[in-house]
Amino acid sequence: TQLLEQSPQFLSIQEGENLTVYCNSSSVFSSLQWYRQEPGEGPVLLVTVVTGGEVKKLKRLTFQFGDARKDSSLHITAAQPGDTGLYLCAGEVKTSYDKVIFGPGTSLSVIP
Amino acid sequence: GAVVSQHPSRVICKSGTSVKIECRSLDFQATTMFWYRQFPKQSLMLMATSNEGSKATYEQGVEKDKFLINHASLTLSTLTVTSAHPEDSSFYICSARRGTKTEAFFGQGTRLTVV
C-alpha cells in the first residue's frame, strides 16, 4: 500500500510570513501533484512534478520534487489570507491500473 | 481549460433510498474517472477508478453493490449510492483524466446527507 504523509497537519501563520509544507512517502511516484481545496469545493490543481529534483514556481509558491521521487515540498513566500485552504499532495500509482491517491492534507490559515 | 461538472452539488435523501451523482467532463474526453469520498477535515479517499466502457475497479473496503459506478461514455460517469444510510453522508468528489496525461481535474463535489 502506497501512503502519502503530509506535515504539518495544521498551520496558522500571520500574513507576510513564509511557510513550507512537506509530502513524504516510502514509495516512488511517477508523478506528484499539489492541490488546494476550499471548504465545500473540489480540489484545484496547482502543479504537477514529474522529474526527480524538479523545481517549479507559481508566483509565490515554489514546489520541489525529491531526487528519489518519494517526497515533495511546497513553499509559500509572504503568505496572504487568500492562501488559506487545505493543501493536498497526490501521487500517481501505476499498478495494473493507474490511480491517484491523496495525502491527509495540510490545513493552512493565514491571519491578516 | 479542463472543466469537470458534478451534479447535484447538494442532495438530501431518506434512509433506504438511492441517489445518483453525475460527473461530466465538459470540454474533453475522459478516458479515466475517479470517485472519492471526503469526510469533514479529512483528505480524499479513493473509492474507485472507472475507465470508459469497462467495469470500475474498486478500492479495498468499498462495497461494489452499494456504490454502483457506470462510465458509459467518454464524458459521463455516474455514482449511485444504493439503499443509502446516514453513515453514507459525506462529500463525494469525482475527477477526470484526459488520455494518458497525469493531471486529473475535479468536479465541485456533491454533499450527500442521508436522513
mmCIF file of C-alpha atoms in Angstrom:
data_model
loop_
_atom_site.group_PDB
_atom_site.id
_atom_site.type_symbol
_atom_site.label_atom_id
_atom_site.label_comp_id
_atom_site.label_asym_id
_atom_site.label_seq_id
_atom_site.Cartn_x
_atom_site.Cartn_y
_atom_site.Cartn_z
ATOM 1 C CA THR A 1 0.000 0.000 0.000
ATOM 2 C CA GLN A 2 1.427 3.337 -1.035
ATOM 3 C CA LEU A 3 0.857 6.010 1.569
ATOM 4 C CA LEU A 4 1.483 9.698 1.457
ATOM 5 C CA GLU A 5 2.159 11.660 4.622
ATOM 6 C CA GLN A 6 1.947 15.406 4.983
ATOM 7 C CA SER A 7 3.308 17.732 7.609
ATOM 8 C CA PRO A 8 2.309 19.824 9.333
ATOM 9 C CA GLN A 9 -1.327 18.822 9.527
ATOM 10 C CA PHE A 10 -2.413 22.270 10.666
ATOM 11 C CA LEU A 11 -0.642 25.588 10.259
ATOM 12 C CA SER A 12 -1.715 29.041 11.362
ATOM 13 C CA ILE A 13 0.533 31.954 10.461
ATOM 14 C CA GLN A 14 0.469 35.716 10.164
ATOM 15 C CA GLU A 15 0.157 37.444 6.823
ATOM 16 C CA GLY A 16 3.582 38.031 5.300
ATOM 17 C CA GLU A 17 5.275 35.010 6.838
ATOM 18 C CA ASN A 18 6.828 32.182 4.871
ATOM 19 C CA LEU A 19 5.926 28.527 5.240
ATOM 20 C CA THR A 20 6.801 25.098 3.919
ATOM 21 C CA VAL A 21 4.556 22.055 3.653
ATOM 22 C CA TYR A 22 6.049 18.601 3.227
ATOM 23 C CA CYS A 23 4.764 15.492 1.496
ATOM 24 C CA ASN A 24 6.564 12.211 2.090
ATOM 25 C CA SER A 25 6.252 8.585 1.133
ATOM 26 C CA SER A 26 8.264 5.408 1.294
ATOM 27 C CA SER A 27 7.176 4.689 -2.260
ATOM 28 C CA VAL A 28 8.344 6.117 -5.552
ATOM 29 C CA PHE A 29 5.758 8.004 -7.578
ATOM 30 C CA SER A 30 5.791 8.505 -11.315
ATOM 31 C CA SER A 31 4.380 11.965 -10.732
ATOM 32 C CA LEU A 32 3.090 14.045 -7.889
ATOM 33 C CA GLN A 33 0.510 16.793 -7.825
ATOM 34 C CA TRP A 34 -0.296 19.555 -5.393
ATOM 35 C CA TYR A 35 -3.882 20.720 -4.976
ATOM 36 C CA ARG A 36 -5.606 23.433 -2.981
ATOM 37 C CA GLN A 37 -9.126 22.888 -1.720
ATOM 38 C CA GLU A 38 -11.566 25.303 -0.155
ATOM 39 C CA PRO A 39 -14.468 24.116 2.036
ATOM 40 C CA GLY A 40 -17.338 22.631 0.064
ATOM 41 C CA GLU A 41 -15.462 22.641 -3.220
ATOM 42 C CA GLY A 42 -13.387 20.225 -5.219
ATOM 43 C CA PRO A 43 -9.574 20.416 -5.193
ATOM 44 C CA VAL A 44 -7.920 22.697 -7.715
ATOM 45 C CA LEU A 45 -4.689 21.568 -9.313
ATOM 46 C CA LEU A 46 -1.696 23.799 -8.576
ATOM 47 C CA VAL A 47 1.180 21.897 -10.144
ATOM 48 C CA THR A 48 2.425 18.524 -11.351
ATOM 49 C CA VAL A 49 6.019 17.446 -10.851
ATOM 50 C CA VAL A 50 7.429 14.531 -12.753
ATOM 51 C CA THR A 51 11.225 14.611 -12.746
ATOM 52 C CA GLY A 52 13.304 13.919 -9.637
ATOM 53 C CA GLY A 53 14.844 17.155 -8.353
ATOM 54 C CA GLU A 54 12.413 19.261 -10.338
ATOM 55 C CA VAL A 55 11.556 22.728 -9.035
ATOM 56 C CA LYS A 56 8.528 24.652 -10.250
ATOM 57 C CA LYS A 57 7.449 28.137 -9.320
ATOM 58 C CA LEU A 58 3.948 29.544 -9.416
ATOM 59 C CA LYS A 59 4.076 33.188 -8.337
ATOM 60 C CA ARG A 60 4.776 32.999 -4.572
ATOM 61 C CA LEU A 61 4.593 29.199 -4.499
ATOM 62 C CA THR A 62 7.650 27.014 -5.050
ATOM 63 C CA PHE A 63 7.278 23.275 -5.499
ATOM 64 C CA GLN A 64 10.093 20.762 -5.331
ATOM 65 C CA PHE A 65 10.140 17.058 -6.142
ATOM 66 C CA GLY A 66 12.726 14.991 -4.304
ATOM 67 C CA ASP A 67 15.562 13.408 -6.232
ATOM 68 C CA ALA A 68 14.239 9.929 -5.455
ATOM 69 C CA ARG A 69 10.663 10.949 -6.326
ATOM 70 C CA LYS A 70 9.451 9.928 -2.883
ATOM 71 C CA ASP A 71 8.873 13.350 -1.402
ATOM 72 C CA SER A 72 7.917 16.876 -2.287
ATOM 73 C CA SER A 73 7.643 20.268 -0.674
ATOM 74 C CA LEU A 74 5.546 23.360 -1.172
ATOM 75 C CA HIS A 75 6.996 26.685 -0.045
ATOM 76 C CA ILE A 76 4.873 29.817 0.134
ATOM 77 C CA THR A 77 6.567 33.182 0.376
ATOM 78 C CA ALA A 78 4.870 36.139 2.040
ATOM 79 C CA ALA A 79 1.632 34.295 2.718
ATOM 80 C CA GLN A 80 -1.630 36.150 2.187
ATOM 81 C CA PRO A 81 -5.121 35.495 3.606
ATOM 82 C CA GLY A 82 -6.161 34.283 0.161
ATOM 83 C CA ASP A 83 -3.727 31.385 0.544
ATOM 84 C CA THR A 84 -5.907 29.933 3.301
ATOM 85 C CA GLY A 85 -7.132 26.459 2.435
ATOM 86 C CA LEU A 86 -6.415 22.756 2.515
ATOM 87 C CA TYR A 87 -3.281 21.805 0.598
ATOM 88 C CA LEU A 88 -3.191 18.258 -0.661
ATOM 89 C CA CYS A 89 -0.426 16.328 -2.302
ATOM 90 C CA ALA A 90 -1.366 13.431 -4.536
ATOM 91 C CA GLY A 91 0.701 10.726 -6.138
ATOM 92 C CA GLU A 92 0.079 8.691 -9.206
ATOM 93 C CA VAL A 93 0.408 4.987 -8.640
ATOM 94 C CA LYS A 94 0.952 2.734 -11.609
ATOM 95 C CA THR A 95 -0.191 -0.805 -10.992
ATOM 96 C CA SER A 96 -2.449 -2.872 -13.204
ATOM 97 C CA TYR A 97 -4.405 0.355 -13.489
ATOM 98 C CA ASP A 98 -3.443 3.930 -12.821
ATOM 99 C CA LYS A 99 -4.820 5.671 -9.789
ATOM 100 C CA VAL A 100 -4.192 8.839 -7.841
ATOM 101 C CA ILE A 101 -4.027 8.734 -4.056
ATOM 102 C CA PHE A 102 -4.014 11.714 -1.717
ATOM 103 C CA GLY A 103 -2.098 12.679 1.362
ATOM 104 C CA PRO A 104 -4.021 13.700 4.508
ATOM 105 C CA GLY A 105 -3.672 17.389 3.726
ATOM 106 C CA THR A 106 -2.319 20.481 5.437
ATOM 107 C CA SER A 107 -4.873 22.974 6.627
ATOM 108 C CA LEU A 108 -3.382 26.452 6.293
ATOM 109 C CA SER A 109 -4.828 29.531 7.906
ATOM 110 C CA VAL A 110 -3.265 32.916 7.148
ATOM 111 C CA ILE A 111 -4.296 35.581 9.615
ATOM 112 C CA PRO A 112 -4.489 39.176 8.371
ATOM 113 C CA GLY B 1 -9.026 24.633 -19.544
ATOM 114 C CA ALA B 2 -10.372 21.288 -18.458
ATOM 115 C CA VAL B 3 -13.787 21.567 -16.815
ATOM 116 C CA VAL B 4 -15.463 18.825 -14.841
ATOM 117 C CA SER B 5 -19.021 19.319 -13.705
ATOM 118 C CA GLN B 6 -20.651 17.365 -10.928
ATOM 119 C CA HIS B 7 -24.378 17.249 -10.267
ATOM 120 C CA PRO B 8 -26.097 17.694 -7.929
ATOM 121 C CA SER B 9 -23.965 19.835 -5.647
ATOM 122 C CA ARG B 10 -26.151 19.001 -2.666
ATOM 123 C CA VAL B 11 -28.696 16.274 -2.065
ATOM 124 C CA ILE B 12 -30.713 15.181 0.926
ATOM 125 C CA CYS B 13 -32.380 11.798 0.789
ATOM 126 C CA LYS B 14 -34.246 9.491 3.075
ATOM 127 C CA SER B 15 -32.618 6.410 4.502
ATOM 128 C CA GLY B 16 -33.145 3.404 2.254
ATOM 129 C CA THR B 17 -33.417 5.324 -0.993
ATOM 130 C CA SER B 18 -30.859 5.516 -3.804
ATOM 131 C CA VAL B 19 -29.060 8.593 -5.042
ATOM 132 C CA LYS B 20 -27.305 9.115 -8.358
ATOM 133 C CA ILE B 21 -24.434 11.561 -8.772
ATOM 134 C CA GLU B 22 -23.242 12.583 -12.224
ATOM 135 C CA CYS B 23 -19.753 13.599 -13.253
ATOM 136 C CA ARG B 24 -19.249 15.158 -16.660
ATOM 137 C CA SER B 25 -16.153 16.324 -18.483
ATOM 138 C CA LEU B 26 -17.383 19.349 -20.412
ATOM 139 C CA ASP B 27 -14.544 20.154 -22.786
ATOM 140 C CA PHE B 28 -12.505 16.987 -23.073
ATOM 141 C CA GLN B 29 -12.880 13.248 -23.316
ATOM 142 C CA ALA B 30 -12.144 11.499 -20.050
ATOM 143 C CA THR B 31 -10.837 8.002 -20.507
ATOM 144 C CA THR B 32 -10.492 7.595 -16.763
ATOM 145 C CA MET B 33 -12.613 8.965 -13.952
ATOM 146 C CA PHE B 34 -12.049 8.645 -10.234
ATOM 147 C CA TRP B 35 -14.557 8.765 -7.409
ATOM 148 C CA TYR B 36 -13.525 9.961 -3.959
ATOM 149 C CA ARG B 37 -15.184 10.348 -0.618
ATOM 150 C CA GLN B 38 -14.193 13.010 1.868
ATOM 151 C CA PHE B 39 -15.235 13.313 5.492
ATOM 152 C CA PRO B 40 -15.046 16.673 7.293
ATOM 153 C CA LYS B 41 -11.497 17.901 7.833
ATOM 154 C CA GLN B 42 -10.088 14.792 6.220
ATOM 155 C CA SER B 43 -8.427 14.032 2.931
ATOM 156 C CA LEU B 44 -9.906 12.398 -0.150
ATOM 157 C CA MET B 45 -10.258 8.634 -0.025
ATOM 158 C CA LEU B 46 -10.274 6.924 -3.398
ATOM 159 C CA MET B 47 -13.346 4.741 -3.805
ATOM 160 C CA ALA B 48 -12.993 3.503 -7.348
ATOM 161 C CA THR B 49 -11.417 4.077 -10.725
ATOM 162 C CA SER B 50 -13.533 3.771 -13.829
ATOM 163 C CA ASN B 51 -12.486 3.510 -17.437
ATOM 164 C CA GLU B 52 -14.918 4.165 -20.249
ATOM 165 C CA GLY B 53 -16.652 1.032 -21.404
ATOM 166 C CA SER B 54 -15.308 -1.271 -18.709
ATOM 167 C CA LYS B 55 -16.125 -2.178 -15.144
ATOM 168 C CA ALA B 56 -14.902 0.061 -12.363
ATOM 169 C CA THR B 57 -12.018 -1.003 -10.156
ATOM 170 C CA TYR B 58 -12.956 -0.588 -6.524
ATOM 171 C CA GLU B 59 -10.579 0.074 -3.674
ATOM 172 C CA GLN B 60 -10.390 -2.364 -0.812
ATOM 173 C CA GLY B 61 -13.264 -1.943 1.620
ATOM 174 C CA VAL B 62 -15.604 -0.240 -0.847
ATOM 175 C CA GLU B 63 -18.780 -2.203 -1.469
ATOM 176 C CA LYS B 64 -19.357 -2.654 -5.180
ATOM 177 C CA ASP B 65 -23.043 -3.397 -4.794
ATOM 178 C CA LYS B 66 -23.625 -0.346 -2.666
ATOM 179 C CA PHE B 67 -21.676 2.162 -4.750
ATOM 180 C CA LEU B 68 -22.560 1.483 -8.361
ATOM 181 C CA ILE B 69 -20.338 3.190 -10.895
ATOM 182 C CA ASN B 70 -21.120 3.485 -14.568
ATOM 183 C CA HIS B 71 -18.806 5.090 -17.141
ATOM 184 C CA ALA B 72 -20.898 4.677 -20.255
ATOM 185 C CA SER B 73 -19.327 7.432 -22.322
ATOM 186 C CA LEU B 74 -16.104 9.416 -22.540
ATOM 187 C CA THR B 75 -17.768 12.402 -20.920
ATOM 188 C CA LEU B 76 -20.005 10.917 -18.250
ATOM 189 C CA SER B 77 -19.597 8.746 -15.198
ATOM 190 C CA THR B 78 -22.226 8.167 -12.554
ATOM 191 C CA LEU B 79 -22.055 7.027 -8.958
ATOM 192 C CA THR B 80 -25.218 5.574 -7.453
ATOM 193 C CA VAL B 81 -25.393 5.163 -3.710
ATOM 194 C CA THR B 82 -27.925 2.384 -3.204
ATOM 195 C CA SER B 83 -30.015 1.918 -0.077
ATOM 196 C CA ALA B 84 -28.373 4.933 1.496
ATOM 197 C CA HIS B 85 -27.928 5.142 5.246
ATOM 198 C CA PRO B 86 -26.915 8.058 7.487
ATOM 199 C CA GLU B 87 -23.346 6.760 7.644
ATOM 200 C CA ASP B 88 -23.139 7.275 3.863
ATOM 201 C CA SER B 89 -23.484 11.009 4.398
ATOM 202 C CA SER B 90 -20.322 12.570 3.056
ATOM 203 C CA PHE B 91 -18.770 14.768 0.395
ATOM 204 C CA TYR B 92 -18.350 12.818 -2.834
ATOM 205 C CA ILE B 93 -15.947 14.149 -5.465
ATOM 206 C CA CYS B 94 -15.167 12.934 -8.949
ATOM 207 C CA SER B 95 -12.150 13.674 -11.083
ATOM 208 C CA ALA B 96 -11.421 13.049 -14.722
ATOM 209 C CA ARG B 97 -8.225 12.477 -16.622
ATOM 210 C CA ARG B 98 -7.540 13.180 -20.289
ATOM 211 C CA GLY B 99 -5.944 10.259 -22.055
ATOM 212 C CA THR B 100 -2.578 9.392 -20.585
ATOM 213 C CA LYS B 101 -1.937 12.813 -19.063
ATOM 214 C CA THR B 102 -1.123 12.742 -15.384
ATOM 215 C CA GLU B 103 -3.303 15.629 -14.264
ATOM 216 C CA ALA B 104 -6.793 14.894 -13.052
ATOM 217 C CA PHE B 105 -9.378 17.656 -12.893
ATOM 218 C CA PHE B 106 -12.002 17.702 -10.192
ATOM 219 C CA GLY B 107 -15.684 18.373 -10.068
ATOM 220 C CA GLN B 108 -17.058 20.698 -7.432
ATOM 221 C CA GLY B 109 -18.245 17.818 -5.261
ATOM 222 C CA THR B 110 -21.607 16.589 -4.015
ATOM 223 C CA ARG B 111 -22.675 16.946 -0.407
ATOM 224 C CA LEU B 112 -24.868 13.949 0.391
ATOM 225 C CA THR B 113 -26.959 13.962 3.544
ATOM 226 C CA VAL B 114 -28.985 10.886 4.399
ATOM 227 C CA VAL B 115 -31.719 11.459 6.964
#
